[in-house]
Structures are given as structure tokens and as C-alpha cells.
Amino acid sequence: MQLALTEDELAFRDELRAFFRREIPADIRNRARHMAELSKDDIVTTQRILHAHGLAVPHWPVEWGGRDWTPIQRHLWHDEMQLASVPEPLTFNTNMIGPVIAHFGSPEMKQRFLPATANLDIWWCQGFSEPDAGSDLASLRTVAVRDGDHYVINGQKTWTTAAQSADWMFCLARTDPDAPKKQAGISMLLFPLDTPGVTVRPIELIDGGFEVNEVFLENVRVPADQLVGAENHGWTYAKFLLGNERTGIAAVGQTKVRLWLAKEYAKQTSLDTGTLLDDPVFAARIAELENELLALELVQMRVVAGSADGDPNPVSSILKLRGTELQQAVTELLVDIAGPDSLAREGDTGDWARRSTATYLNYRKTSIYGGSNEVQRSIIASTILGL
């Protein structure tokens, strides 16, 4: 299998590389590169620039803003965004609910929501997980009862990422409690978060941030025309959506940038014999991570080059598993470089050193979401190794 890029692909990559660095504000990219928190305005600004140039949702149908690209071109688009530290289009919009509506929504629903979703005029959040239904999502207890031209929803969602910034939620609720299988009788409904009966309560995480939320739903009335597809078919749509969620989860480009930052910070860290980067033990640690990242990149290229038929590739489980392990390894490396400064209070040391611990703690989640790494090992064992 040929892994080298063709001349046309190299030209395509260079065009994207120049665009991202020319059109996306440098201050936004610089904050993203150095792991600083981005505002909602930063993310909206970036996505609207991308959308105006046809680069926000290239994997969508062409009639709704997509591009007729090859898998290699889509890979280059994603990789070059990460290498340029461009905030990626909001995944809830572009990789989750957007493709679901494009595939299963009525013509009226597509017209109503897809343009606004691509341009981030609507910021979506995902109402799936519940206190007793996370990994076992099919056990969800939130119910939606049909009442004339509306559904009335009651229940609770938790770990709802960015609900504090969101305008609308795509929500799974049980519409047939008597269905013979727990995966059956579930529907997907759309509603704005300012609907009466919706309460959003932020959850403080171990890194001190408020990235996720509890959402309480009490007699929330949702017009019936905001049901996605058919009633009781929500599990099908959820599986379709979760398949899209894993897109690019290996984040090879982002890890490359952070490894480069680690080397730059190590050059600035003095030791008795020079800098931390001159230390042979530390240099060996860097070299090992670079080699593992290169190996992962080659696997990623194999997956992309072999995905032209659109069939799922079980090797993507290796990308998810090893990619998230390397993300965590690099965040740990940054904490080690910062040393005691990583625990300093605000104002005592450089911003990057203080952020290193918060980033390290936040990235513990990467081995869980998108299918836990334990699940990925089982997939690899059964579908690749035949065990």
C-alpha cells in the first residue's frame, strides 16, 4: 500500500496549510497551541471563517456544505488544522447531530437546522448520558410522552459537555417503556435549552474547570416536528452518531504540536550541565515518544488509504487506543518539565506551567470517551487478532 502523498495531494495539503495560517486569527491559534482556554466567541469565529470557505463540514453531503473529497483529502484537512492549532469545528454540530439530521431528518428539518448547524448559529449539546446510563446508554430513564402536537420530557442528563454554552440539545428519551428490548422504544428529540423546565447545573471537574453539566428536564414540552426521523428509532440514530464521534480521536497532529512545545520548554529549563533537553535520559524519552507517534501516523495513513469503500476498519481501534495513550503521555511529559511550577498558584510562575497540570488531569478522559480503551482492546483481540 502506497503511503506517500501524490503531487496533487501535496499541493492540496500546502493550500490548506497556507489558508489556516493566513485566515484564522493568529491570537486564537496561539491560545489553542498553548492550551489556553478558548472563549465561545473564539470557536464561533473560527468555524464561521471555515464555513465561509467551505472548510467546516467537508464530510457532509455536498448540498449542505460538504466537499467531494477523497479520504486522503479529508485526512489532510483534519491533520493540517491540528498542526496549525486551529480550533476544530464544534464536534457536536459537525460530527454528531449534523450528519444525523442530514441522513435521517425530514427535508423540512434539514432546511431548518443544517445551515445554522454548519455556521454555528446554533450551538448543540448532547443529551445522552444519565446518572445510571453512561456506558450502558440503552438503560436511560428519561421519558418522553406524546401529548397532542408535543412530547413532554421528564428526566435527567449528566456529563453534558458545554451545555452552559449551548443553544439546543439533541436528546435521547424513552418513548415506549414497554418495548421488548431496552434498545428499542428510544427516540431522539431536539429542543432549545431555554425551553421552560430545562435546568443546567455545571459540574466542577478535578482540573478546576466547568466543562460538563447536569441537565434536569421537568415537563419540558417539545413540538412533535422536532422528533428526528421516526419515533422509537432513536437507538439507530445514536449508533450512527457515536460512529461519527470517533472521527479523528487519535489527534496525531495535536500531539505533534504538544511534543514540539515540550521540547521548546525543555530547552528553557536549566540544569547544572545545560538544559533539560540536553539530558540523555530526557532526550531518550522524547525520542521514544516521537518514534511511537510516527508509527501511529503510519497506521493512520494505512487506515485512511484503505477506507475508500466506506467500510468500518477495525484498525481504527488501534488509532483510538494508542492515540489517546500518547496524548496522555505528552501531557504527563509537560507536567514533568514544569516540575513544582505545575502546582504553583496563579501569578507565581508561567501560564504554561500552571496549565500543564489542569491539562494532564483533563486528558485522563481521553481513554474513556469514544469507546473506552478496554473496549478497544477487546475489539482488537477479536476482530484483528482473531482471539
CSV table of C-alpha atoms in Angstrom, one decimal:
chain,number,residue,atom,x,y,z
A,1,MET,CA,0.0,0.0,0.0
A,2,GLN,CA,1.4,3.4,-1.0
A,3,LEU,CA,1.6,5.8,2.0
A,4,ALA,CA,3.4,8.7,0.3
A,5,LEU,CA,1.3,11.6,-0.9
A,6,THR,CA,0.9,12.3,-4.6
A,7,GLU,CA,1.9,15.6,-6.1
A,8,ASP,CA,-1.7,16.7,-6.2
A,9,GLU,CA,-2.2,15.7,-2.6
A,10,LEU,CA,0.9,17.6,-1.6
A,11,ALA,CA,-0.4,20.7,-3.4
A,12,PHE,CA,-3.8,20.2,-1.7
A,13,ARG,CA,-2.0,20.0,1.7
A,14,ASP,CA,0.1,23.1,1.1
A,15,GLU,CA,-3.0,25.1,0.1
A,16,LEU,CA,-4.7,24.1,3.3
A,17,ARG,CA,-1.6,24.8,5.3
A,18,ALA,CA,-1.4,28.4,3.9
A,19,PHE,CA,-5.1,29.0,4.3
A,20,PHE,CA,-5.2,28.0,8.0
A,21,ARG,CA,-2.2,30.3,8.9
A,22,ARG,CA,-3.5,33.2,6.8
A,23,GLU,CA,-7.2,33.3,7.5
A,24,ILE,CA,-7.6,32.1,11.1
A,25,PRO,CA,-6.6,34.8,13.6
A,26,ALA,CA,-3.2,34.2,15.0
A,27,ASP,CA,-4.2,35.1,18.5
A,28,ILE,CA,-6.8,32.3,18.5
A,29,ARG,CA,-4.4,29.8,17.1
A,30,ASN,CA,-1.7,30.9,19.6
A,31,ARG,CA,-4.0,30.4,22.6
A,32,ALA,CA,-5.1,27.0,21.2
A,33,ARG,CA,-1.5,25.9,20.7
A,34,HIS,CA,-0.5,26.8,24.3
A,35,MET,CA,-3.6,25.0,25.7
A,36,ALA,CA,-5.2,28.2,27.0
A,37,GLU,CA,-9.0,28.2,27.4
A,38,LEU,CA,-10.8,29.4,24.3
A,39,SER,CA,-13.9,31.5,24.6
A,40,LYS,CA,-17.2,30.7,22.8
A,41,ASP,CA,-16.6,33.7,20.5
A,42,ASP,CA,-13.2,32.2,19.5
A,43,ILE,CA,-14.8,28.9,18.5
A,44,VAL,CA,-17.7,30.6,16.7
A,45,THR,CA,-15.4,33.0,14.9
A,46,THR,CA,-13.2,30.1,13.7
A,47,GLN,CA,-16.0,27.9,12.5
A,48,ARG,CA,-17.7,30.7,10.6
A,49,ILE,CA,-14.4,31.5,8.7
A,50,LEU,CA,-14.1,27.9,7.9
A,51,HIS,CA,-17.7,27.6,6.8
A,52,ALA,CA,-17.5,30.7,4.6
A,53,HIS,CA,-14.7,28.9,2.7
A,54,GLY,CA,-16.3,25.5,2.5
A,55,LEU,CA,-14.0,24.0,5.1
A,56,ALA,CA,-16.2,23.4,8.2
A,57,VAL,CA,-18.2,20.3,7.2
A,58,PRO,CA,-16.4,18.7,4.2
A,59,HIS,CA,-17.7,15.2,5.2
A,60,TRP,CA,-21.4,16.3,4.9
A,61,PRO,CA,-23.5,15.9,1.7
A,62,VAL,CA,-22.4,18.5,-0.9
A,63,GLU,CA,-25.8,20.1,-1.0
A,64,TRP,CA,-25.4,21.0,2.7
A,65,GLY,CA,-21.8,22.4,2.6
A,66,GLY,CA,-19.8,19.2,2.1
A,67,ARG,CA,-16.9,18.6,-0.3
A,68,ASP,CA,-16.4,15.8,-2.8
A,69,TRP,CA,-13.1,14.9,-1.3
A,70,THR,CA,-11.2,11.6,-1.1
A,71,PRO,CA,-10.5,10.1,2.3
A,72,ILE,CA,-6.9,11.3,2.0
A,73,GLN,CA,-8.0,14.8,1.4
A,74,ARG,CA,-10.3,14.7,4.4
A,75,HIS,CA,-7.5,13.4,6.5
A,76,LEU,CA,-5.1,16.2,5.3
A,77,TRP,CA,-7.8,18.8,6.2
A,78,HIS,CA,-8.1,17.5,9.7
A,79,ASP,CA,-4.4,16.9,10.3
A,80,GLU,CA,-3.4,20.4,8.9
A,81,MET,CA,-6.0,22.0,11.2
A,82,GLN,CA,-4.4,20.4,14.2
A,83,LEU,CA,-0.9,21.2,13.1
A,84,ALA,CA,-1.9,24.9,12.7
A,85,SER,CA,-3.6,24.8,16.1
A,86,VAL,CA,-6.9,25.8,14.5
A,87,PRO,CA,-9.8,25.1,16.9
A,88,GLU,CA,-11.7,22.4,15.1
A,89,PRO,CA,-15.4,22.8,14.1
A,90,LEU,CA,-17.6,22.0,17.1
A,91,THR,CA,-17.9,18.3,17.1
A,92,PHE,CA,-21.5,18.2,18.5
A,93,ASN,CA,-22.5,20.2,15.4
A,94,THR,CA,-20.3,18.8,12.6
A,95,ASN,CA,-19.6,15.2,13.6
A,96,MET,CA,-22.7,14.3,15.7
A,97,ILE,CA,-26.1,15.9,15.1
A,98,GLY,CA,-25.4,17.4,11.7
A,99,PRO,CA,-24.7,14.0,10.0
A,100,VAL,CA,-27.7,12.5,11.8
A,101,ILE,CA,-30.1,15.2,10.5
A,102,ALA,CA,-28.5,15.0,7.0
A,103,HIS,CA,-29.1,11.3,6.9
A,104,PHE,CA,-32.4,10.8,8.8
A,105,GLY,CA,-34.1,14.2,9.1
A,106,SER,CA,-37.1,15.3,7.0
A,107,PRO,CA,-36.5,17.8,4.2
A,108,GLU,CA,-38.0,20.5,6.4
A,109,MET,CA,-35.7,19.6,9.4
A,110,LYS,CA,-32.7,19.6,7.1
A,111,GLN,CA,-33.5,23.1,5.8
A,112,ARG,CA,-34.3,24.4,9.2
A,113,PHE,CA,-31.2,23.1,11.1
A,114,LEU,CA,-28.3,22.2,8.8
A,115,PRO,CA,-27.3,25.6,7.6
A,116,ALA,CA,-27.4,27.0,11.1
A,117,THR,CA,-25.6,24.0,12.5
A,118,ALA,CA,-22.7,24.3,9.9
A,119,ASN,CA,-22.3,28.0,10.6
A,120,LEU,CA,-22.6,27.6,14.4
A,121,ASP,CA,-25.6,29.8,14.5
A,122,ILE,CA,-26.9,27.0,16.8
A,123,TRP,CA,-24.5,25.6,19.4
A,124,TRP,CA,-25.6,22.0,20.1
A,125,CYS,CA,-25.0,19.8,23.1
A,126,GLN,CA,-25.5,16.0,23.5
A,127,GLY,CA,-28.2,14.8,25.9
A,128,PHE,CA,-27.3,11.1,26.1
A,129,SER,CA,-25.6,10.1,29.4
A,130,GLU,CA,-27.6,9.8,32.6
A,131,PRO,CA,-26.7,9.1,36.2
A,132,ASP,CA,-27.4,5.4,35.7
A,133,ALA,CA,-26.9,5.2,32.0
A,134,GLY,CA,-23.4,6.1,30.8
A,135,SER,CA,-21.6,3.1,29.4
A,136,ASP,CA,-24.9,1.3,29.3
A,137,LEU,CA,-26.7,4.0,27.4
A,138,ALA,CA,-29.6,1.8,26.5
A,139,SER,CA,-30.7,1.8,30.2
A,140,LEU,CA,-31.6,5.5,30.0
A,141,ARG,CA,-34.7,6.5,32.1
A,142,THR,CA,-35.6,9.9,30.7
A,143,VAL,CA,-39.1,9.6,29.2
A,144,ALA,CA,-41.0,11.5,26.5
A,145,VAL,CA,-44.8,11.1,26.5
A,146,ARG,CA,-46.8,12.2,23.4
A,147,ASP,CA,-49.4,14.9,24.3
A,148,GLY,CA,-51.1,16.1,21.2
A,149,ASP,CA,-48.7,18.0,19.0
A,150,HIS,CA,-45.9,17.9,21.6
A,151,TYR,CA,-43.8,15.5,23.6
A,152,VAL,CA,-43.5,16.1,27.3
A,153,ILE,CA,-40.0,15.1,28.6
A,154,ASN,CA,-39.0,14.3,32.2
A,155,GLY,CA,-35.7,13.0,33.4
A,156,GLN,CA,-32.0,14.0,34.0
A,157,LYS,CA,-28.9,14.0,31.8
A,158,THR,CA,-25.3,14.3,33.2
A,159,TRP,CA,-21.8,14.9,32.0
A,160,THR,CA,-23.4,17.1,29.3
A,161,THR,CA,-20.3,18.8,27.7
A,162,ALA,CA,-20.6,22.5,27.0
A,163,ALA,CA,-24.3,22.7,27.9
A,164,GLN,CA,-23.5,26.0,29.6
A,165,SER,CA,-22.6,27.4,26.1
A,166,ALA,CA,-25.2,25.5,24.1
A,167,ASP,CA,-28.4,26.8,22.5
A,168,TRP,CA,-30.1,23.5,21.7
A,169,MET,CA,-29.8,19.8,22.8
A,170,PHE,CA,-30.3,16.6,20.9
A,171,CYS,CA,-31.7,14.3,23.5
A,172,LEU,CA,-32.4,10.6,23.8
A,173,ALA,CA,-35.6,9.7,25.6
A,174,ARG,CA,-37.7,6.6,26.1
A,175,THR,CA,-41.0,6.9,24.2
A,176,ASP,CA,-42.1,3.3,24.6
A,177,PRO,CA,-41.4,2.0,28.1
A,178,ASP,CA,-43.0,-1.4,27.2
A,179,ALA,CA,-40.7,-2.2,24.3
A,180,PRO,CA,-39.4,-5.8,24.5
A,181,LYS,CA,-35.7,-4.7,24.3
A,182,LYS,CA,-34.1,-1.8,26.2
A,183,GLN,CA,-32.5,-0.6,23.0
A,184,ALA,CA,-36.0,-0.3,21.5
A,185,GLY,CA,-38.5,2.4,22.3
A,186,ILE,CA,-36.0,5.2,22.4
A,187,SER,CA,-36.4,8.4,20.3
A,188,MET,CA,-34.2,11.4,19.6
A,189,LEU,CA,-35.7,14.9,20.1
A,190,LEU,CA,-34.4,18.4,19.6
A,191,PHE,CA,-35.2,21.4,21.8
A,192,PRO,CA,-33.6,24.8,22.8
A,193,LEU,CA,-32.2,24.9,26.3
A,194,ASP,CA,-34.2,28.0,27.2
A,195,THR,CA,-37.4,25.9,27.0
A,196,PRO,CA,-39.4,26.1,30.3
A,197,GLY,CA,-38.5,23.2,32.5
A,198,VAL,CA,-34.8,22.9,31.5
A,199,THR,CA,-32.3,23.5,34.2
A,200,VAL,CA,-28.5,23.4,33.6
A,201,ARG,CA,-26.2,23.0,36.5
A,202,PRO,CA,-22.4,23.0,35.9
A,203,ILE,CA,-20.2,20.3,37.5
A,204,GLU,CA,-16.7,21.3,38.7
A,205,LEU,CA,-14.1,18.8,37.5
A,206,ILE,CA,-10.8,17.7,39.0
A,207,ASP,CA,-8.9,20.2,36.9
A,208,GLY,CA,-11.0,23.1,38.3
A,209,GLY,CA,-12.9,23.7,35.1
A,210,PHE,CA,-16.6,23.6,34.3
A,211,GLU,CA,-16.7,21.6,31.1
A,212,VAL,CA,-19.6,19.4,31.9
A,213,ASN,CA,-23.1,19.8,33.4
A,214,GLU,CA,-26.1,18.2,34.9
A,215,VAL,CA,-29.3,18.9,33.0
A,216,PHE,CA,-32.7,18.5,34.6
A,217,LEU,CA,-35.8,18.1,32.5
A,218,GLU,CA,-39.1,18.7,34.1
A,219,ASN,CA,-42.3,18.7,32.0
A,220,VAL,CA,-40.3,20.0,29.0
A,221,ARG,CA,-42.7,20.5,26.1
A,222,VAL,CA,-41.2,19.8,22.7
A,223,PRO,CA,-43.1,20.2,19.4
A,224,ALA,CA,-43.6,16.8,17.7
A,225,ASP,CA,-42.0,18.1,14.5
A,226,GLN,CA,-38.7,18.3,16.4
A,227,LEU,CA,-38.5,14.5,16.6
A,228,VAL,CA,-35.6,13.2,14.5
A,229,GLY,CA,-36.7,10.6,12.0
A,230,ALA,CA,-39.3,8.0,13.3
A,231,GLU,CA,-40.5,7.5,16.8
A,232,ASN,CA,-38.7,4.7,18.7
A,233,HIS,CA,-35.8,4.6,16.2
A,234,GLY,CA,-33.5,6.7,18.3
A,235,TRP,CA,-31.1,3.9,19.1
A,236,THR,CA,-30.3,3.5,15.4
A,237,TYR,CA,-29.6,7.2,15.2
A,238,ALA,CA,-27.5,7.1,18.3
A,239,LYS,CA,-25.3,4.3,17.0
A,240,PHE,CA,-24.9,6.3,13.7
A,241,LEU,CA,-23.9,9.4,15.7
A,242,LEU,CA,-21.4,7.5,18.0
A,243,GLY,CA,-19.7,6.1,15.0
A,244,ASN,CA,-19.0,9.6,13.8
A,245,GLU,CA,-17.8,10.7,17.2
A,246,ARG,CA,-14.6,8.7,16.9
A,247,THR,CA,-13.5,10.6,13.8
A,248,GLY,CA,-10.0,11.9,14.4
A,249,ILE,CA,-9.9,10.9,18.0
A,250,ALA,CA,-6.2,9.8,17.7
A,251,ALA,CA,-5.3,13.6,17.3
A,252,VAL,CA,-1.9,12.9,15.8
A,253,GLY,CA,-1.4,16.4,14.7
A,254,GLN,CA,-2.3,17.9,18.0
A,255,THR,CA,0.1,15.5,19.8
A,256,LYS,CA,2.9,16.5,17.4
A,257,VAL,CA,2.3,20.2,18.4
A,258,ARG,CA,2.4,19.4,22.1
A,259,LEU,CA,5.5,17.3,21.8
A,260,TRP,CA,7.2,20.2,19.9
A,261,LEU,CA,6.1,22.5,22.8
A,262,ALA,CA,7.6,20.1,25.3
A,263,LYS,CA,10.9,20.3,23.5
A,264,GLU,CA,10.8,24.1,23.5
A,265,TYR,CA,10.0,24.3,27.2
A,266,ALA,CA,12.8,21.7,27.9
A,267,LYS,CA,15.2,24.0,26.1
A,268,GLN,CA,14.3,26.8,28.5
A,269,THR,CA,14.7,24.6,31.6
A,270,SER,CA,18.2,24.9,33.0
A,271,LEU,CA,20.2,22.1,34.6
A,272,ASP,CA,23.8,22.1,36.0
A,273,THR,CA,25.1,20.6,32.8
A,274,GLY,CA,23.0,22.6,30.3
A,275,THR,CA,19.3,22.3,29.6
A,276,LEU,CA,16.7,19.6,30.3
A,277,LEU,CA,16.7,18.8,26.6
A,278,ASP,CA,20.5,18.0,26.8
A,279,ASP,CA,19.9,15.4,29.5
A,280,PRO,CA,20.3,12.0,27.8
A,281,VAL,CA,17.5,10.3,29.8
A,282,PHE,CA,15.1,13.0,29.0
A,283,ALA,CA,16.2,13.1,25.3
A,284,ALA,CA,15.6,9.3,25.1
A,285,ARG,CA,12.1,9.8,26.5
A,286,ILE,CA,11.4,12.4,23.8
A,287,ALA,CA,12.8,10.2,21.0
A,288,GLU,CA,10.7,7.3,22.1
A,289,LEU,CA,7.5,9.4,22.0
A,290,GLU,CA,8.5,10.7,18.6
A,291,ASN,CA,9.0,7.2,17.2
A,292,GLU,CA,5.7,6.0,18.6
A,293,LEU,CA,3.9,9.0,17.2
A,294,LEU,CA,5.5,8.3,13.8
A,295,ALA,CA,4.4,4.7,13.9
A,296,LEU,CA,0.8,5.8,14.8
A,297,GLU,CA,0.8,8.2,11.9
A,298,LEU,CA,1.7,5.5,9.5
A,299,VAL,CA,-1.1,3.3,10.8
A,300,GLN,CA,-3.4,6.2,10.4
A,301,MET,CA,-2.4,6.7,6.8
A,302,ARG,CA,-2.9,2.9,6.2
A,303,VAL,CA,-6.5,3.2,7.6
A,304,VAL,CA,-7.2,6.4,5.6
A,305,ALA,CA,-5.8,5.0,2.3
A,306,GLY,CA,-7.8,1.8,2.8
A,307,SER,CA,-11.1,3.4,3.6
A,308,ALA,CA,-12.3,4.4,0.1
A,309,ASP,CA,-15.1,1.8,0.2
A,310,GLY,CA,-16.5,3.4,3.4
A,311,ASP,CA,-16.5,0.1,5.3
A,312,PRO,CA,-15.5,0.3,9.0
A,313,ASN,CA,-11.9,-0.6,9.7
A,314,PRO,CA,-11.2,-2.4,13.0
A,315,VAL,CA,-7.7,-0.9,12.9
A,316,SER,CA,-9.3,2.4,13.9
A,317,SER,CA,-9.5,0.8,17.4
A,318,ILE,CA,-5.7,0.9,17.4
A,319,LEU,CA,-5.7,4.5,16.5
A,320,LYS,CA,-8.1,5.3,19.3
A,321,LEU,CA,-6.2,3.2,21.9
A,322,ARG,CA,-2.7,4.3,21.1
A,323,GLY,CA,-3.6,7.8,20.1
A,324,THR,CA,-5.2,8.6,23.5
A,325,GLU,CA,-2.3,6.9,25.3
A,326,LEU,CA,0.2,9.2,23.5
A,327,GLN,CA,-2.0,12.2,24.3
A,328,GLN,CA,-1.8,11.3,27.9
A,329,ALA,CA,1.9,10.6,27.8
A,330,VAL,CA,2.6,14.1,26.3
A,331,THR,CA,0.5,15.9,28.9
A,332,GLU,CA,2.4,13.9,31.6
A,333,LEU,CA,5.7,14.9,30.0
A,334,LEU,CA,4.7,18.6,30.2
A,335,VAL,CA,3.9,18.3,33.9
A,336,ASP,CA,7.3,16.7,34.5
A,337,ILE,CA,9.0,19.6,32.6
A,338,ALA,CA,7.2,22.2,34.7
A,339,GLY,CA,8.1,20.4,37.9
A,340,PRO,CA,7.0,22.2,41.1
A,341,ASP,CA,5.8,25.1,39.0
A,342,SER,CA,3.0,22.9,37.7
A,343,LEU,CA,1.4,23.2,41.2
A,344,ALA,CA,2.0,26.9,41.6
A,345,ARG,CA,-0.8,29.3,42.3
A,346,GLU,CA,-1.8,31.9,39.7
A,347,GLY,CA,0.9,34.6,39.4
A,348,ASP,CA,3.7,32.5,40.8
A,349,THR,CA,5.0,31.1,37.5
A,350,GLY,CA,4.4,31.0,33.8
A,351,ASP,CA,1.0,30.3,32.4
A,352,TRP,CA,2.0,27.1,30.6
A,353,ALA,CA,3.4,25.5,33.7
A,354,ARG,CA,0.2,26.2,35.7
A,355,ARG,CA,-2.0,24.9,32.8
A,356,SER,CA,0.1,21.7,32.4
A,357,THR,CA,-1.5,20.0,35.5
A,358,ALA,CA,-5.0,21.0,34.5
A,359,THR,CA,-4.4,19.7,31.0
A,360,TYR,CA,-2.9,16.4,32.4
A,361,LEU,CA,-5.9,15.9,34.6
A,362,ASN,CA,-8.4,16.8,31.9
A,363,TYR,CA,-6.9,14.3,29.5
A,364,ARG,CA,-7.5,11.3,31.7
A,365,LYS,CA,-10.9,11.3,30.0
A,366,THR,CA,-9.5,10.5,26.5
A,367,SER,CA,-9.1,6.8,27.3
A,368,ILE,CA,-12.8,6.6,28.2
A,369,TYR,CA,-14.8,8.6,25.7
A,370,GLY,CA,-15.5,7.4,22.2
A,371,GLY,CA,-15.4,3.8,23.5
A,372,SER,CA,-13.1,3.1,26.4
A,373,ASN,CA,-9.6,1.7,25.8
A,374,GLU,CA,-10.6,-1.5,27.5
A,375,VAL,CA,-13.4,-1.9,24.9
A,376,GLN,CA,-10.9,-1.1,22.1
A,377,ARG,CA,-8.6,-3.9,23.3
A,378,SER,CA,-11.4,-6.4,23.1
A,379,ILE,CA,-12.2,-5.2,19.6
A,380,ILE,CA,-8.6,-5.6,18.6
A,381,ALA,CA,-8.3,-9.1,20.1
A,382,SER,CA,-11.5,-10.4,18.4
A,383,THR,CA,-11.5,-8.7,15.0
A,384,ILE,CA,-7.8,-8.2,14.3
A,385,LEU,CA,-6.0,-11.0,16.2
A,386,GLY,CA,-8.9,-13.5,16.0
A,387,LEU,CA,-8.6,-14.4,19.7
